[in-house]
Tab-separated table of C-alpha atoms in Angstrom:
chain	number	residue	atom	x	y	z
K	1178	UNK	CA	42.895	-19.662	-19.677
K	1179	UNK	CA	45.249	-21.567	-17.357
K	1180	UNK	CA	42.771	-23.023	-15.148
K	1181	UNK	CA	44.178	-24.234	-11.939
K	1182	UNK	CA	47.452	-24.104	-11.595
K	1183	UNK	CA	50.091	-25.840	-8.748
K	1184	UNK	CA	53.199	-25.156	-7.887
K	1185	UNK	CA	55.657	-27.061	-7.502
K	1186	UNK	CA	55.140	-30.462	-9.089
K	1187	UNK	CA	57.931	-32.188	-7.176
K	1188	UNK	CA	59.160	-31.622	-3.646
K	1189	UNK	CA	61.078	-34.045	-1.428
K	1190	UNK	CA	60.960	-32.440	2.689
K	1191	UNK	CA	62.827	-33.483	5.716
K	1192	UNK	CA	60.564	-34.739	8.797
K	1193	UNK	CA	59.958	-31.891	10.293
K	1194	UNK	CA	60.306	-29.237	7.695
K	1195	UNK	CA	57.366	-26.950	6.467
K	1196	UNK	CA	55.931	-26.058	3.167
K	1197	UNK	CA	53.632	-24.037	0.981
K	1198	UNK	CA	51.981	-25.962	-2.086
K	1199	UNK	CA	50.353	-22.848	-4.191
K	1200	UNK	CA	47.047	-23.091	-6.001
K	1201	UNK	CA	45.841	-20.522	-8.582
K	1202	UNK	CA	42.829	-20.258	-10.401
K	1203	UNK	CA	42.273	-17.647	-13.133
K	1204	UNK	CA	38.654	-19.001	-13.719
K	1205	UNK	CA	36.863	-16.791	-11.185
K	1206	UNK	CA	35.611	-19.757	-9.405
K	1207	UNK	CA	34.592	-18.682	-5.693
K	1208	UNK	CA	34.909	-23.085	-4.428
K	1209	UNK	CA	38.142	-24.085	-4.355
K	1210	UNK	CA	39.558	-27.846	-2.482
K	1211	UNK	CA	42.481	-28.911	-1.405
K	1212	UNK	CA	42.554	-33.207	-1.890
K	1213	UNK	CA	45.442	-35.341	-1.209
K	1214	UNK	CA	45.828	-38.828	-2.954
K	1215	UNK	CA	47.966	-41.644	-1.701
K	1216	UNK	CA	49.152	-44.446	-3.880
K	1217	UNK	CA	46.344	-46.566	-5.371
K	1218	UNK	CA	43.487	-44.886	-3.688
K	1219	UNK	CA	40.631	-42.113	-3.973
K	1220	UNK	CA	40.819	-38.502	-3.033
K	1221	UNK	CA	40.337	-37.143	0.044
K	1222	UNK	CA	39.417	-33.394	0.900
K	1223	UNK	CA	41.631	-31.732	3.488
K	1224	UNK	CA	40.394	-28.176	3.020
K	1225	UNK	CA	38.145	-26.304	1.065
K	1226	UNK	CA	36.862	-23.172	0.553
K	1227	UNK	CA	33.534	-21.254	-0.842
K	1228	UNK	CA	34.920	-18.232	-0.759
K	1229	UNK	CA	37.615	-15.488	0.021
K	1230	UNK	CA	38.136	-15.397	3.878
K	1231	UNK	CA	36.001	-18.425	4.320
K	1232	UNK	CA	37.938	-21.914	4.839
K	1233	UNK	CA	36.579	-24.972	6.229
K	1234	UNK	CA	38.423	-28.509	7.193
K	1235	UNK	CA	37.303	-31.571	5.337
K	1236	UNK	CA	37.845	-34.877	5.803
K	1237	UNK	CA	41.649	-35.502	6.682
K	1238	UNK	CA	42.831	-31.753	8.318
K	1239	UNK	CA	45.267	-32.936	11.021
K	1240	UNK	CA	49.065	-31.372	10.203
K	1241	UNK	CA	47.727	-28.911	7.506
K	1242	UNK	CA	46.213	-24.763	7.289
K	1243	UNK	CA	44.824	-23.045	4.578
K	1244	UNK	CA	44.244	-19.448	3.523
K	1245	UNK	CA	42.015	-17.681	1.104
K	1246	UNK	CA	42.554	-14.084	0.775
K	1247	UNK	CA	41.552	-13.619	-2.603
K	1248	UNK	CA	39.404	-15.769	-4.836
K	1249	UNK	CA	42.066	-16.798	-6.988
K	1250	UNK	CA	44.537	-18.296	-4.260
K	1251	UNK	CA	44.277	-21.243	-1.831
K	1252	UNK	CA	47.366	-22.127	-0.598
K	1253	UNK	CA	47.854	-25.229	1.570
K	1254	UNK	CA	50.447	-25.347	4.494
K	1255	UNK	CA	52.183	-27.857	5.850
K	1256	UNK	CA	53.267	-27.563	9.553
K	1257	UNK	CA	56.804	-30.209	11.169
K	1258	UNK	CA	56.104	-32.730	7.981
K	1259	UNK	CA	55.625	-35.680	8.695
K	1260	UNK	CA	56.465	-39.418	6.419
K	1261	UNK	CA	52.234	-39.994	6.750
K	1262	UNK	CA	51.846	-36.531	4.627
K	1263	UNK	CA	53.716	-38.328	1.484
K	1264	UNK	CA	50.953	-38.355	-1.237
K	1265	UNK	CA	50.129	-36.597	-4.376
K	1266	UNK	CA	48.100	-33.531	-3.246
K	1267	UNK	CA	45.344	-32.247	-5.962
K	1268	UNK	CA	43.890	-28.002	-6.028
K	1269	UNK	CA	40.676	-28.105	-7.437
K	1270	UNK	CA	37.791	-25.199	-8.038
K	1271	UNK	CA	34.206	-25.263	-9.575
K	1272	UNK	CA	32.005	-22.072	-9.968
K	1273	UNK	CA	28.504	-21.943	-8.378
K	1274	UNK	CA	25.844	-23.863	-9.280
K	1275	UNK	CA	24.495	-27.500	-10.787
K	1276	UNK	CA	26.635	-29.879	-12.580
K	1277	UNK	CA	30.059	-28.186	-13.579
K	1278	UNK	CA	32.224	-30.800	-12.096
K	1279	UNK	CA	35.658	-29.343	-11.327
K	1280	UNK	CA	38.649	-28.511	-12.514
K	1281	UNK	CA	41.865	-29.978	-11.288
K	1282	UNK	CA	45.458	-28.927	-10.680
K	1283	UNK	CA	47.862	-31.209	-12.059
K	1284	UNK	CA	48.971	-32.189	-8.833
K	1285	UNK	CA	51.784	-31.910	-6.409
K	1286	UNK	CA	53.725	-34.959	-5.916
K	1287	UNK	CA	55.303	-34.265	-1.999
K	1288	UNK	CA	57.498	-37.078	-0.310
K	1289	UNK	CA	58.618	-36.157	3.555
K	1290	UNK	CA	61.663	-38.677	4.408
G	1058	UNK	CA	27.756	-42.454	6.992
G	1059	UNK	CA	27.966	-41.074	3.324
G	1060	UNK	CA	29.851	-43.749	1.447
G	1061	UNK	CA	30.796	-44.603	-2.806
G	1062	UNK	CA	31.639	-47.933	-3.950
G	1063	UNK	CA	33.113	-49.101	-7.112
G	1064	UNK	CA	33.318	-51.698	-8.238
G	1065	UNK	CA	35.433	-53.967	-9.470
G	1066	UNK	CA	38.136	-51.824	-8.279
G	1067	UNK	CA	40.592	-53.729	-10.758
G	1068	UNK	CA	39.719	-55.059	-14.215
G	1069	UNK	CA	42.026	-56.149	-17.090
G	1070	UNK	CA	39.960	-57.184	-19.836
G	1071	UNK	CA	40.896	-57.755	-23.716
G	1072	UNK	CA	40.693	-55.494	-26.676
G	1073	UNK	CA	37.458	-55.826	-28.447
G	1074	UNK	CA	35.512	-56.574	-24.652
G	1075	UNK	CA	32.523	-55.242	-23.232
G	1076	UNK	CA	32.423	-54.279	-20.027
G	1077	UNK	CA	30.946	-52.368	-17.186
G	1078	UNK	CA	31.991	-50.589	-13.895
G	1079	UNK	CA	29.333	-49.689	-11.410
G	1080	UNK	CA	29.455	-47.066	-8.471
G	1081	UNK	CA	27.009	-47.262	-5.873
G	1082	UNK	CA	25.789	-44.698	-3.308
G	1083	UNK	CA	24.501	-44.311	0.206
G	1084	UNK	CA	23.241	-41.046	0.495
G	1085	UNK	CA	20.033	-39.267	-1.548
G	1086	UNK	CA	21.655	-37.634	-4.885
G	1087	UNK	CA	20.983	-36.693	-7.850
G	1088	UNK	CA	24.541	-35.322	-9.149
G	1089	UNK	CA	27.023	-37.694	-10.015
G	1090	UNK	CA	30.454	-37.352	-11.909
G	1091	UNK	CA	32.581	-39.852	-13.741
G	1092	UNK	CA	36.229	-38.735	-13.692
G	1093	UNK	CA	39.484	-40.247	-15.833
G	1094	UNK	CA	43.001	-40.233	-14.397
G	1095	UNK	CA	46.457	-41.441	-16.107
G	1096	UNK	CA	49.107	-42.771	-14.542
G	1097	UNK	CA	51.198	-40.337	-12.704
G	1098	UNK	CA	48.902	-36.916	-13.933
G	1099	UNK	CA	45.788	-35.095	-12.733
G	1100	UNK	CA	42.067	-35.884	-13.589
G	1101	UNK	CA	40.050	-34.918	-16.338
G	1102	UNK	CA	36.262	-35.178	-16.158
G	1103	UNK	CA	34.021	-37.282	-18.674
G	1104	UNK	CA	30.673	-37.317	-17.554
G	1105	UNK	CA	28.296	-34.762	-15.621
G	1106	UNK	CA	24.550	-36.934	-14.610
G	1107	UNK	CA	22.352	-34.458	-13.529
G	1108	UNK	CA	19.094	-36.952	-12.995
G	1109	UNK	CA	17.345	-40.046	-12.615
G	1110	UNK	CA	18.066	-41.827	-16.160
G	1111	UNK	CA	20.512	-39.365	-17.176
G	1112	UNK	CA	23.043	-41.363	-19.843
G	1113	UNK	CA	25.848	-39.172	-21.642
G	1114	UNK	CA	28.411	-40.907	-24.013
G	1115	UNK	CA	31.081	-40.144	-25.638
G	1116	UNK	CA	32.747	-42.571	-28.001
G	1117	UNK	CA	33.208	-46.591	-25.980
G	1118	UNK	CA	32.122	-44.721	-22.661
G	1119	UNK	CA	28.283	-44.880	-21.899
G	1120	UNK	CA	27.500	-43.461	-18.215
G	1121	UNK	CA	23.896	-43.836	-16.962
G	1122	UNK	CA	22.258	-42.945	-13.599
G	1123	UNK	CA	19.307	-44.377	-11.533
G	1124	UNK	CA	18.937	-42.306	-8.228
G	1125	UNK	CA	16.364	-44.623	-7.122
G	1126	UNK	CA	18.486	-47.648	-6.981
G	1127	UNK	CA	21.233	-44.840	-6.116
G	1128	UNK	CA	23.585	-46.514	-8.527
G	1129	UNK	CA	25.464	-45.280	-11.438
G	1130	UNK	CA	27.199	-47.887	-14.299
G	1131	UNK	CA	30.056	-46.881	-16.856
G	1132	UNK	CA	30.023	-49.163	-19.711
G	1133	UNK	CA	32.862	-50.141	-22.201
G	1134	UNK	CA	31.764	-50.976	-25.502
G	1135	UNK	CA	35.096	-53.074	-27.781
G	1136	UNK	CA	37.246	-51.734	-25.338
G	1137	UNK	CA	40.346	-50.244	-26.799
G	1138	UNK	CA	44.215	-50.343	-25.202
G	1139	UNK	CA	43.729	-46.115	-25.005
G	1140	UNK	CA	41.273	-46.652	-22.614
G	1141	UNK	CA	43.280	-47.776	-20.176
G	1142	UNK	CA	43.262	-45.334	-16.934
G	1143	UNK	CA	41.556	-45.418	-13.755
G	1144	UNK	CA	38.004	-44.196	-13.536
G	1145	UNK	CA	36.696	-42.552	-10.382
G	1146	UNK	CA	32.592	-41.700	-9.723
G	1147	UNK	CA	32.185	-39.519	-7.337
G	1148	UNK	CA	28.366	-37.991	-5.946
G	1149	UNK	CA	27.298	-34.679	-5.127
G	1150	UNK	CA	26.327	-34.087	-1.696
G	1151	UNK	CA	24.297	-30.608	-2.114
G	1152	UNK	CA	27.426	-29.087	0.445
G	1153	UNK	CA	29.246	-26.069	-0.625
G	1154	UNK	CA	29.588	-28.513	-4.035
G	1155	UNK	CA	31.682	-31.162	-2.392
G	1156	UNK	CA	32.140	-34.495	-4.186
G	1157	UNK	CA	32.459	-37.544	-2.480
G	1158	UNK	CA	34.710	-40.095	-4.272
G	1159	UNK	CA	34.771	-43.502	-4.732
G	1160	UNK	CA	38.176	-45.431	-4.724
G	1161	UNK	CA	38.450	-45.676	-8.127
G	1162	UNK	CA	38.784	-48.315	-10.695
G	1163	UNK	CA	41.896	-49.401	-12.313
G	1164	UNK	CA	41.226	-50.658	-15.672
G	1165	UNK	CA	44.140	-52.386	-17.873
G	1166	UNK	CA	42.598	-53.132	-21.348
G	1167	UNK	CA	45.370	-55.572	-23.461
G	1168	UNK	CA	45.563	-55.871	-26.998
């Protein structure tokens, strides 16, 4: 199995410019998060989902959207980028139930000069 | 407001040390996780506590959690330079399975 996989790894945008970051999962897991990481510091959850169709903002939404159409997919958009949005942004997914922790992407590492 | 605290959130400590990193809690849990990242790549879970006095190890790395005190410890036994990384804890808040993380600690182990 892949696990969850993010595309791309690198990405340098213009202020201003949008993006996609892609996040696949080929685990069948139905949660699914969207975190973003800036330098020296914890995660926190911008989106996440619990299931196809259903999205829900976390913590830190302000500049992004998300979509789930099918369980394996949650991409994360990025509307007129701005230099606060440069961070290392993490996909991950877990399955139902107690105690299986998730899984993470390797990560996304976006800078927006 | 639902909050996790490591602590320290640095340490660099010699080869051979013992040592140990503590996350505490403000909300009612019982699910904690203890995470690993390296520099510059993604993280990789070590420890799932599922209860009060829960303790998992695996190899230097002894996790234990009291739910009671709501505090969780990670504990380095003769701390060796490949466990250098930063550790996060993060709780369980019984909410569509979201986690909610501490800051992590950076941990620098020298030979």
């Amino acid at each position: 199995n892949a696990g969850v996989t993010q595309t791309p790894k690198f990405r340098i945008l213009k202020i201003g410019q949008s993006m996609t970051l892609q996040c696949t999962q080929d685990m069948n897991h139905n949660y699914m998060y969207w975190y973003r990481q800036d330098p020296g510091m914890g995660l926190k959850l911008i989106y996440y989902s619990v299931g196809a169709g259903i999205t829900d903002k976390g913590e830190v939404p302000n500049g992004y959207n998300v979509s789930r159409s099918t369980t394996e997919d949650f991409p994360l958009r990025l509307e007129l980028a701005a230099p606060s949005q440069t961070s290392v942004y993490f996909c991950a997914s877990t399955r139902q139930g107690v105690g299986y922790g998730y899984t993470f992407g390797s990560g996304t590492r976006l800078t927006v000069v | 407001e639902l909050k996790v605290e490591q602590n320290p959130l640095f340490l660099s400590m010699q080869e051979g040390k013992n040592y140990t990193i503590y996350c505490n809690y403000s909300t009612t849990s019982d699910r904690l996780y203890w995470y690993r990242q390296d520099p510059g790549k993604s993280l990789e879970s070590l420890f799932v506590l599922l209860s009060n006095g829960a303790v998992k190890q695996e190899g230097r790395l002894m996790a234990s959690l009291d739910t009671k005190a709501r505090l969780s410890t990670l504990h380095i036994t003769a701390a060796v330079h490949d466990l250098s990384a930063t550790y996060f804890c993060a709780v369980d808040i019984d909410r569509n399975y979201q986690l909610i993380w501490g800051a992590g600690t950076k941990l620098i182990i020298k030979p």
